[in-house]
Tab-separated table of C-alpha atoms in Angstrom:
chain	number	residue	atom	x	y	z
A	603	UNK	CA	-2.391	1.393	18.243
A	604	UNK	CA	-6.390	2.435	17.186
A	605	UNK	CA	-8.538	0.549	14.990
A	606	UNK	CA	-8.545	2.871	12.248
A	607	UNK	CA	-4.934	2.904	12.256
A	608	UNK	CA	-4.582	-0.948	11.775
A	609	UNK	CA	-7.179	-1.369	9.452
A	610	UNK	CA	-5.380	1.504	6.732
A	611	UNK	CA	-2.368	-0.548	7.455
A	612	UNK	CA	-3.481	-3.434	6.125
A	613	UNK	CA	-5.456	-2.233	3.086
A	614	UNK	CA	-2.425	-0.585	2.176
A	615	UNK	CA	-0.281	-4.168	2.409
A	616	UNK	CA	-3.258	-5.773	-0.385
A	617	UNK	CA	-3.172	-3.308	-2.482
A	618	UNK	CA	0.463	-1.626	-3.016
A	619	UNK	CA	2.149	-3.392	-6.342
A	620	UNK	CA	5.166	-2.822	-4.191
A	621	UNK	CA	4.522	-5.531	-1.399
A	622	UNK	CA	4.312	-9.149	-1.573
A	623	UNK	CA	0.934	-10.598	0.156
A	624	UNK	CA	1.835	-11.992	3.488
A	625	UNK	CA	-0.383	-14.065	6.595
A	626	UNK	CA	0.445	-11.168	9.187
A	627	UNK	CA	-1.234	-12.738	12.008
A	628	UNK	CA	-0.188	-12.033	15.679
A	629	UNK	CA	0.415	-15.374	17.155
A	630	UNK	CA	4.093	-16.740	17.352
A	631	UNK	CA	5.945	-19.907	18.284
A	632	UNK	CA	9.012	-20.307	18.130
A	633	UNK	CA	10.892	-22.904	16.083
A	634	UNK	CA	15.175	-24.789	15.533
A	635	UNK	CA	17.550	-23.332	15.834
A	636	UNK	CA	19.012	-22.026	12.597
A	637	UNK	CA	22.203	-20.778	13.852
A	638	UNK	CA	25.104	-19.907	16.528
A	639	UNK	CA	27.528	-16.957	17.026
A	640	UNK	CA	31.276	-17.940	17.200
A	641	UNK	CA	33.250	-16.371	19.946
A	642	UNK	CA	33.420	-12.673	19.588
A	643	UNK	CA	33.484	-9.124	21.878
A	644	UNK	CA	29.699	-9.664	22.729
A	645	UNK	CA	30.016	-13.928	22.737
A	646	UNK	CA	26.899	-15.289	24.246
A	647	UNK	CA	24.966	-11.772	23.724
A	648	UNK	CA	21.554	-13.833	23.620
A	649	UNK	CA	19.540	-14.630	20.975
A	650	UNK	CA	17.872	-13.440	18.257
A	651	UNK	CA	14.147	-14.330	16.227
A	652	UNK	CA	13.333	-14.355	12.282
A	653	UNK	CA	10.693	-13.462	11.474
A	654	UNK	CA	10.635	-14.592	7.428
A	655	UNK	CA	7.528	-13.125	5.548
A	656	UNK	CA	8.257	-13.384	2.352
A	657	UNK	CA	8.372	-10.990	0.880
A	658	UNK	CA	8.549	-7.246	2.610
A	659	UNK	CA	4.374	-6.338	2.527
A	660	UNK	CA	4.430	-7.677	5.990
A	661	UNK	CA	6.902	-6.460	7.224
A	662	UNK	CA	5.487	-2.163	8.514
A	663	UNK	CA	1.958	-3.833	9.205
A	664	UNK	CA	3.736	-5.885	11.723
A	665	UNK	CA	5.835	-3.495	12.816
A	666	UNK	CA	4.144	-0.378	13.295
A	667	UNK	CA	0.953	-3.208	15.340
A	668	UNK	CA	4.238	-4.002	18.002
A	669	UNK	CA	3.639	-8.230	16.929
A	670	UNK	CA	7.896	-7.091	15.209
A	671	UNK	CA	10.824	-5.006	17.056
A	672	UNK	CA	12.329	-4.465	13.384
A	673	UNK	CA	12.207	-5.817	10.218
A	674	UNK	CA	15.923	-6.269	7.898
A	675	UNK	CA	14.715	-4.720	3.478
A	676	UNK	CA	15.140	-4.383	0.446
A	677	UNK	CA	15.010	0.075	-0.269
A	678	UNK	CA	12.836	1.512	-0.433
A	679	UNK	CA	10.610	-0.364	2.345
A	680	UNK	CA	13.870	1.306	4.579
A	681	UNK	CA	12.688	4.964	3.719
A	682	UNK	CA	9.474	4.890	3.741
A	683	UNK	CA	9.244	2.270	6.788
A	684	UNK	CA	11.031	6.284	8.638
A	685	UNK	CA	9.303	8.921	6.263
A	686	UNK	CA	6.409	7.869	8.299
A	687	UNK	CA	7.210	8.238	11.197
A	688	UNK	CA	6.274	3.919	11.852
A	689	UNK	CA	10.329	3.769	12.697
A	690	UNK	CA	14.160	4.738	12.525
A	691	UNK	CA	16.803	2.658	10.362
A	692	UNK	CA	19.369	1.383	13.593
A	693	UNK	CA	22.263	0.474	10.692
A	694	UNK	CA	22.730	0.528	6.276
A	695	UNK	CA	23.838	-2.836	5.669
A	696	UNK	CA	27.252	-1.170	4.819
A	697	UNK	CA	28.238	-0.888	8.424
A	698	UNK	CA	27.824	-4.061	8.954
A	699	UNK	CA	29.889	-5.800	11.261
A	700	UNK	CA	32.680	-6.127	11.324
A	701	UNK	CA	34.260	-3.005	10.528
A	702	UNK	CA	34.300	-2.422	7.197
A	703	UNK	CA	33.559	-5.335	5.202
A	704	UNK	CA	30.369	-4.864	3.885
A	705	UNK	CA	31.543	-1.068	3.160
A	706	UNK	CA	31.001	-1.338	-0.762
A	707	UNK	CA	29.456	-4.508	-0.631
A	708	UNK	CA	27.895	-6.765	-4.109
A	709	UNK	CA	23.397	-6.343	-3.524
A	710	UNK	CA	21.196	-7.383	-6.598
A	711	UNK	CA	23.864	-9.410	-10.015
A	712	UNK	CA	21.701	-10.018	-13.301
A	713	UNK	CA	21.912	-13.799	-14.054
A	714	UNK	CA	21.659	-16.419	-17.321
A	715	UNK	CA	20.805	-19.930	-17.531
A	716	UNK	CA	23.861	-21.182	-19.213
A	717	UNK	CA	21.696	-23.621	-21.831
A	718	UNK	CA	20.252	-19.645	-22.836
A	719	UNK	CA	22.920	-17.714	-23.001
A	720	UNK	CA	25.132	-21.029	-24.983
A	721	UNK	CA	21.456	-20.472	-27.416
A	722	UNK	CA	21.661	-17.048	-27.840
A	723	UNK	CA	23.853	-15.507	-27.433
A	724	UNK	CA	23.747	-11.451	-29.167
A	725	UNK	CA	20.419	-11.590	-27.580
A	726	UNK	CA	21.649	-12.053	-24.096
A	727	UNK	CA	24.052	-9.132	-25.430
A	728	UNK	CA	22.025	-6.762	-26.208
A	729	UNK	CA	20.132	-7.165	-23.554
A	730	UNK	CA	22.575	-6.378	-21.248
A	731	UNK	CA	24.306	-3.330	-23.110
A	732	UNK	CA	20.718	-2.092	-21.899
A	733	UNK	CA	21.360	-2.979	-18.642
A	734	UNK	CA	24.543	-0.948	-18.907
A	735	UNK	CA	22.831	2.405	-20.731
A	736	UNK	CA	19.915	2.299	-17.919
A	737	UNK	CA	21.786	2.116	-14.780
A	738	UNK	CA	23.699	4.444	-15.848
A	739	UNK	CA	20.436	6.885	-17.206
A	740	UNK	CA	19.632	5.958	-13.144
A	741	UNK	CA	22.586	7.871	-12.523
A	742	UNK	CA	22.543	10.791	-14.989
A	743	UNK	CA	18.767	11.231	-14.335
A	744	UNK	CA	18.148	10.558	-10.792
A	745	UNK	CA	14.333	13.032	-10.248
A	746	UNK	CA	13.308	11.812	-13.173
A	747	UNK	CA	13.983	7.931	-12.665
A	748	UNK	CA	12.973	7.872	-9.094
A	749	UNK	CA	9.651	9.574	-10.571
A	750	UNK	CA	9.689	6.315	-13.412
A	751	UNK	CA	10.514	4.378	-10.480
A	752	UNK	CA	8.073	4.947	-7.760
A	753	UNK	CA	5.814	4.524	-10.869
A	754	UNK	CA	6.700	1.193	-10.894
A	755	UNK	CA	6.559	0.019	-7.841
A	756	UNK	CA	3.433	2.203	-5.996
A	757	UNK	CA	0.782	3.205	-9.644
A	758	UNK	CA	1.510	6.877	-8.702
A	759	UNK	CA	-0.023	6.653	-5.448
A	760	UNK	CA	1.248	7.155	-2.246
A	761	UNK	CA	2.981	4.704	0.060
A	762	UNK	CA	0.952	4.645	3.666
A	763	UNK	CA	0.590	3.201	7.308
A	764	UNK	CA	-2.275	4.374	9.617
A	765	UNK	CA	-2.355	7.989	9.104
A	766	UNK	CA	0.048	9.070	7.450
A	767	UNK	CA	1.175	9.158	3.953
A	768	UNK	CA	4.376	9.134	1.624
A	769	UNK	CA	5.834	10.430	-1.228
A	770	UNK	CA	6.433	7.572	-3.268
A	771	UNK	CA	9.047	9.404	-4.662
A	772	UNK	CA	10.309	10.901	-1.737
A	773	UNK	CA	10.446	7.136	-0.514
A	774	UNK	CA	12.205	6.067	-3.941
A	775	UNK	CA	14.563	9.733	-3.842
A	776	UNK	CA	15.154	9.443	-0.542
A	777	UNK	CA	15.878	5.664	-1.770
A	778	UNK	CA	19.007	6.102	-4.030
A	779	UNK	CA	21.783	7.733	-2.381
A	780	UNK	CA	22.152	4.515	-0.298
A	781	UNK	CA	21.865	2.389	-3.512
A	782	UNK	CA	25.110	1.691	-5.463
A	783	UNK	CA	24.472	1.876	-9.459
A	784	UNK	CA	27.153	-0.425	-10.919
A	785	UNK	CA	27.620	-2.917	-13.742
A	786	UNK	CA	31.113	-3.652	-13.651
A	787	UNK	CA	32.792	-6.780	-11.839
A	788	UNK	CA	35.369	-5.603	-10.356
A	789	UNK	CA	38.333	-7.360	-8.763
A	790	UNK	CA	37.590	-5.532	-4.905
A	791	UNK	CA	33.721	-6.666	-6.554
A	792	UNK	CA	34.563	-10.187	-6.984
A	793	UNK	CA	36.526	-10.124	-2.718
A	794	UNK	CA	33.334	-9.189	-1.583
A	795	UNK	CA	31.083	-12.097	-3.200
A	796	UNK	CA	34.064	-14.148	-1.402
A	797	UNK	CA	33.213	-12.666	1.515
A	798	UNK	CA	29.404	-13.119	0.407
A	799	UNK	CA	30.366	-17.127	0.054
A	800	UNK	CA	32.927	-17.079	3.273
A	801	UNK	CA	29.696	-16.209	5.325
A	802	UNK	CA	27.080	-18.258	3.967
A	803	UNK	CA	30.009	-21.798	4.456
A	804	UNK	CA	29.934	-20.051	7.772
A	805	UNK	CA	25.808	-20.829	8.297
A	806	UNK	CA	25.308	-23.966	6.895
A	807	UNK	CA	23.566	-22.516	3.542
A	808	UNK	CA	26.772	-22.598	0.717
A	809	UNK	CA	27.770	-26.743	1.401
A	810	UNK	CA	28.111	-27.916	-1.962
A	811	UNK	CA	30.384	-27.269	-5.485
A	812	UNK	CA	31.084	-23.696	-3.413
A	813	UNK	CA	32.348	-25.110	-0.977
A	814	UNK	CA	34.426	-28.217	-1.716
A	815	UNK	CA	36.150	-26.795	-5.149
A	816	UNK	CA	39.076	-25.580	-6.121
A	817	UNK	CA	39.205	-21.507	-6.518
A	818	UNK	CA	39.434	-22.062	-10.601
A	819	UNK	CA	36.488	-24.220	-10.147
A	820	UNK	CA	34.486	-21.745	-7.758
A	821	UNK	CA	34.754	-18.653	-10.221
A	822	UNK	CA	33.580	-20.955	-13.386
A	823	UNK	CA	30.556	-22.449	-12.181
A	824	UNK	CA	29.865	-18.676	-10.365
A	825	UNK	CA	30.038	-15.760	-13.076
A	826	UNK	CA	30.921	-15.748	-17.146
A	827	UNK	CA	31.389	-12.127	-18.122
A	828	UNK	CA	31.085	-12.280	-21.673
A	829	UNK	CA	27.791	-10.447	-21.780
A	830	UNK	CA	29.151	-7.316	-20.617
A	831	UNK	CA	32.104	-7.142	-21.679
A	832	UNK	CA	29.973	-7.371	-24.809
A	833	UNK	CA	27.700	-4.844	-23.822
A	834	UNK	CA	30.291	-2.125	-22.788
A	835	UNK	CA	31.281	-2.672	-27.133
A	836	UNK	CA	27.915	-2.167	-27.753
A	837	UNK	CA	27.337	1.637	-25.628
A	838	UNK	CA	30.890	2.366	-26.842
A	839	UNK	CA	30.127	2.337	-30.161
A	840	UNK	CA	26.634	2.395	-30.553
A	841	UNK	CA	26.642	-0.304	-33.028
A	842	UNK	CA	24.691	-3.531	-31.639
A	843	UNK	CA	24.536	-6.855	-34.368
A	844	UNK	CA	20.301	-7.826	-34.563
A	845	UNK	CA	19.449	-10.701	-32.686
A	846	UNK	CA	18.280	-13.996	-34.117
A	847	UNK	CA	14.847	-13.845	-33.644
A	848	UNK	CA	13.714	-16.022	-30.520
A	849	UNK	CA	10.055	-18.033	-31.037
A	850	UNK	CA	9.316	-18.304	-27.638
A	851	UNK	CA	8.499	-15.348	-25.266
A	852	UNK	CA	11.570	-15.206	-22.752
A	853	UNK	CA	10.943	-15.199	-18.886
A	854	UNK	CA	12.756	-12.319	-16.855
A	855	UNK	CA	13.222	-12.002	-13.387
A	856	UNK	CA	13.096	-9.583	-11.306
A	857	UNK	CA	11.875	-7.776	-7.439
A	858	UNK	CA	9.334	-5.257	-6.413
A	859	UNK	CA	12.309	-3.203	-5.729
A	860	UNK	CA	14.751	-0.182	-6.249
A	861	UNK	CA	17.390	-1.690	-6.748
A	862	UNK	CA	16.249	-4.034	-9.790
A	863	UNK	CA	15.965	0.260	-10.802
A	864	UNK	CA	17.992	-0.643	-14.552
A	865	UNK	CA	14.607	-2.635	-15.785
A	866	UNK	CA	12.019	-0.357	-14.971
A	867	UNK	CA	13.890	2.902	-15.719
A	868	UNK	CA	14.464	0.311	-19.778
A	869	UNK	CA	11.331	-0.554	-19.672
A	870	UNK	CA	9.501	3.525	-18.738
A	871	UNK	CA	11.573	5.228	-21.221
A	872	UNK	CA	12.134	2.414	-23.737
A	873	UNK	CA	12.357	5.284	-26.745
A	874	UNK	CA	14.964	6.705	-25.781
A	875	UNK	CA	17.425	3.972	-25.399
A	876	UNK	CA	15.852	2.827	-28.872
A	877	UNK	CA	17.023	6.572	-30.261
A	878	UNK	CA	20.568	6.122	-28.577
A	879	UNK	CA	21.581	2.799	-28.555
A	880	UNK	CA	18.860	0.881	-30.990
A	881	UNK	CA	17.487	-1.582	-27.968
A	882	UNK	CA	14.642	-1.545	-26.920
A	883	UNK	CA	12.300	-2.935	-23.910
A	884	UNK	CA	8.278	-2.099	-25.397
A	885	UNK	CA	5.563	-2.504	-23.326
A	886	UNK	CA	2.754	-4.240	-24.601
A	887	UNK	CA	0.769	-1.733	-22.981
A	888	UNK	CA	3.254	1.360	-22.511
A	889	UNK	CA	-0.509	2.708	-20.204
A	890	UNK	CA	-0.141	-0.300	-17.542
A	891	UNK	CA	1.929	1.273	-13.863
A	892	UNK	CA	4.072	-1.925	-13.726
A	893	UNK	CA	4.168	-3.883	-17.593
A	894	UNK	CA	4.039	-7.798	-17.513
A	895	UNK	CA	4.775	-7.381	-20.887
A	896	UNK	CA	7.124	-6.393	-23.723
A	897	UNK	CA	9.045	-6.587	-27.322
A	898	UNK	CA	12.695	-7.082	-27.375
A	899	UNK	CA	13.159	-4.392	-29.981
A	900	UNK	CA	17.117	-4.504	-31.623
A	901	UNK	CA	17.261	-2.191	-34.875
A	902	UNK	CA	14.173	-1.660	-35.219
A	903	UNK	CA	13.302	-5.274	-35.440
A	904	UNK	CA	10.877	-7.939	-32.817
A	905	UNK	CA	13.997	-10.070	-31.426
A	906	UNK	CA	11.861	-11.983	-28.444
A	907	UNK	CA	8.802	-11.149	-26.453
A	908	UNK	CA	9.802	-10.691	-23.203
A	909	UNK	CA	7.911	-11.723	-20.462
A	910	UNK	CA	8.243	-10.131	-16.838
A	911	UNK	CA	7.889	-11.455	-13.508
A	912	UNK	CA	8.322	-10.689	-10.282
A	913	UNK	CA	8.567	-12.206	-7.136
A	914	UNK	CA	8.517	-12.765	-3.412
A	915	UNK	CA	12.013	-12.324	-2.551
A	916	UNK	CA	15.564	-14.151	-4.251
A	917	UNK	CA	15.038	-17.440	-3.788
A	918	UNK	CA	12.503	-17.774	-5.914
A	919	UNK	CA	13.387	-17.010	-8.449
A	920	UNK	CA	15.753	-19.408	-7.749
A	921	UNK	CA	13.478	-21.443	-8.176
A	922	UNK	CA	11.840	-20.366	-10.725
A	923	UNK	CA	15.373	-20.893	-13.202
A	924	UNK	CA	15.955	-24.131	-11.415
A	925	UNK	CA	12.860	-25.738	-13.728
A	926	UNK	CA	13.493	-22.536	-17.199
A	927	UNK	CA	10.566	-20.814	-15.564
A	928	UNK	CA	12.569	-17.707	-15.774
A	929	UNK	CA	16.629	-17.352	-18.973
A	930	UNK	CA	17.170	-14.404	-16.464
A	931	UNK	CA	16.726	-12.481	-13.704
A	932	UNK	CA	18.005	-9.492	-11.458
A	933	UNK	CA	18.655	-11.499	-8.241
A	934	UNK	CA	20.714	-10.874	-5.047
A	935	UNK	CA	23.833	-12.109	-4.804
A	936	UNK	CA	23.693	-14.758	-2.196
A	937	UNK	CA	20.434	-16.565	-3.504
A	938	UNK	CA	22.188	-16.580	-6.630
A	939	UNK	CA	25.472	-18.355	-4.653
A	940	UNK	CA	23.711	-20.369	-3.719
A	941	UNK	CA	21.385	-22.129	-6.694
A	942	UNK	CA	24.401	-22.402	-8.310
A	943	UNK	CA	26.113	-23.876	-5.412
A	944	UNK	CA	23.351	-25.426	-5.699
A	945	UNK	CA	24.517	-27.010	-9.511
A	946	UNK	CA	21.773	-24.883	-10.714
A	947	UNK	CA	22.620	-24.103	-14.005
A	948	UNK	CA	22.876	-20.504	-13.967
A	949	UNK	CA	26.140	-17.624	-14.923
A	950	UNK	CA	26.175	-14.568	-12.756
A	951	UNK	CA	27.278	-11.923	-15.629
A	952	UNK	CA	28.069	-8.935	-14.150
A	953	UNK	CA	26.393	-6.899	-10.764
A	954	UNK	CA	23.675	-4.801	-10.832
A	955	UNK	CA	23.447	-2.671	-7.584
A	956	UNK	CA	25.714	-2.181	-4.974
A	957	UNK	CA	24.423	-1.589	-1.187
A	958	UNK	CA	20.694	-0.660	-0.615
A	959	UNK	CA	19.536	-3.021	2.568
A	960	UNK	CA	18.400	-1.281	6.009
A	961	UNK	CA	17.649	-2.845	9.517
A	962	UNK	CA	15.002	-0.697	11.169
A	963	UNK	CA	13.850	-0.410	14.395
A	964	UNK	CA	10.823	0.663	16.516
A	965	UNK	CA	10.576	4.245	16.320
A	966	UNK	CA	11.606	4.882	19.684
A	967	UNK	CA	14.268	2.180	20.304
A	968	UNK	CA	16.947	2.928	22.219
A	969	UNK	CA	19.114	1.664	18.743
A	970	UNK	CA	21.964	4.421	17.078
A	971	UNK	CA	23.693	2.391	15.326
A	972	UNK	CA	24.938	-1.907	14.926
A	973	UNK	CA	26.348	-0.979	18.603
A	974	UNK	CA	23.053	0.047	19.954
A	975	UNK	CA	21.366	-2.334	18.597
A	976	UNK	CA	23.986	-4.955	19.601
A	977	UNK	CA	23.324	-3.897	23.464
A	978	UNK	CA	18.864	-3.696	23.103
A	979	UNK	CA	19.234	-6.560	21.645
A	980	UNK	CA	20.922	-8.394	24.903
A	981	UNK	CA	18.935	-6.252	27.435
A	982	UNK	CA	16.025	-8.332	25.843
A	983	UNK	CA	17.282	-11.581	24.939
A	984	UNK	CA	18.743	-11.440	29.142
A	985	UNK	CA	14.663	-10.451	29.838
A	986	UNK	CA	13.089	-13.790	28.014
A	987	UNK	CA	12.113	-11.501	25.718
A	988	UNK	CA	13.773	-11.704	22.332
A	989	UNK	CA	13.575	-9.219	19.565
A	990	UNK	CA	11.867	-10.922	16.790
A	991	UNK	CA	13.285	-9.803	13.533
A	992	UNK	CA	11.598	-9.315	9.898
A	993	UNK	CA	13.866	-10.583	7.453
A	994	UNK	CA	12.044	-11.504	3.428
A	995	UNK	CA	12.792	-15.475	2.636
A	996	UNK	CA	15.744	-17.604	4.613
A	997	UNK	CA	18.056	-16.771	1.847
A	998	UNK	CA	17.942	-14.161	0.500
A	999	UNK	CA	20.728	-11.600	0.930
A	1000	UNK	CA	18.950	-9.198	3.709
A	1001	UNK	CA	18.676	-12.983	5.669
A	1002	UNK	CA	22.511	-13.235	4.697
A	1003	UNK	CA	23.395	-10.422	6.272
A	1004	UNK	CA	21.246	-10.208	9.332
A	1005	UNK	CA	22.102	-14.141	10.614
A	1006	UNK	CA	26.312	-13.245	9.417
A	1007	UNK	CA	26.181	-9.846	11.507
A	1008	UNK	CA	24.576	-11.476	15.046
A	1009	UNK	CA	26.779	-14.439	14.778
A	1010	UNK	CA	29.153	-12.389	13.685
A	1011	UNK	CA	28.051	-9.962	17.455
A	1012	UNK	CA	28.118	-13.677	19.653
A	1013	UNK	CA	24.012	-13.711	18.806
A	1014	UNK	CA	21.880	-17.085	18.877
A	1015	UNK	CA	19.171	-17.056	16.373
A	1016	UNK	CA	15.860	-19.028	16.331
A	1017	UNK	CA	13.332	-18.829	13.959
A	1018	UNK	CA	9.525	-17.902	14.360
A	1019	UNK	CA	6.455	-18.748	12.522
A	1020	UNK	CA	3.326	-17.460	12.536
């Protein structure tokens, strides 16, 4: 890796709006063991080290400079890493072990503080209808949506790694088929959410209300599907109640991820949704690639000023929700589950998407799937050089899926710090 390549990578990490800031110095020292794998076909397989990068920003640079052996991330960082030639996909999340368990797993959900919903039900219903309409628009217009999302994430610039430049539109376009945009809280979806809860219990990140409560208590703590049901009716009839004006700004959290495209498309294509459904999230400054303030308009009336706030990973969004720093959020399922388990007064109102996570390893690694990844990890552990895999943050969906899969395959994980 020549010095020019490393310099360009560093500039890329700082420049693109897609990525969040993080430290990328090379020195890493082991910290405490965080999980231990159970008996399995690969029992006592060895150790894998996890580096938490507080977002996906540092990951491509760390991989390109051989400071990590791989990373697990949301889109488009997975596809951009592959398109750039830096890495290759070891496994998409649907293929993680045990076989079939995660084949259509929840990825992101929409959460609302319960007190905000109680005081503003018509607002939440209308906003939810906008989410449902935008999700359907992405499914119906993938090419147009790719361009909109790439503009939000990268400001119409390419994703650049070393001497390879990757079209942001191409990377986003390649990401969309790996994501299933869905808003229906079906029985199958709830069953898969229970799988996440059990995985988090096994990892020790859920040990409160959701571990000890009855099935009925868990469901009432986790969910409030009323906004989804009302949003369906709004979409079907194209008739929406104008909510009372909200005096204070409403803050909505999200991540710079293709998973949260429903927000990006709703804002960028506000005129379509206004004309079709009478609901619009109109940016205060339409010239911004990533608007941070928008007017929420229903039936031609401004209902509220909405502030759009991004964070490094899901757990950071849930910290904001805990202090009422945000009232609603797009967020990964495991961070939402953990927050509810800790007593944070939010409810999951409906899914945003399923799937969309990928494990990327260095280009040329002897890996084609999870099984060969596990074999490589065991070989490196036996040699005293455990693999180092980057994850966005402790408790993120990527972290939970990685540690759960390693545990299932008999590995112990150890956290390392930069």
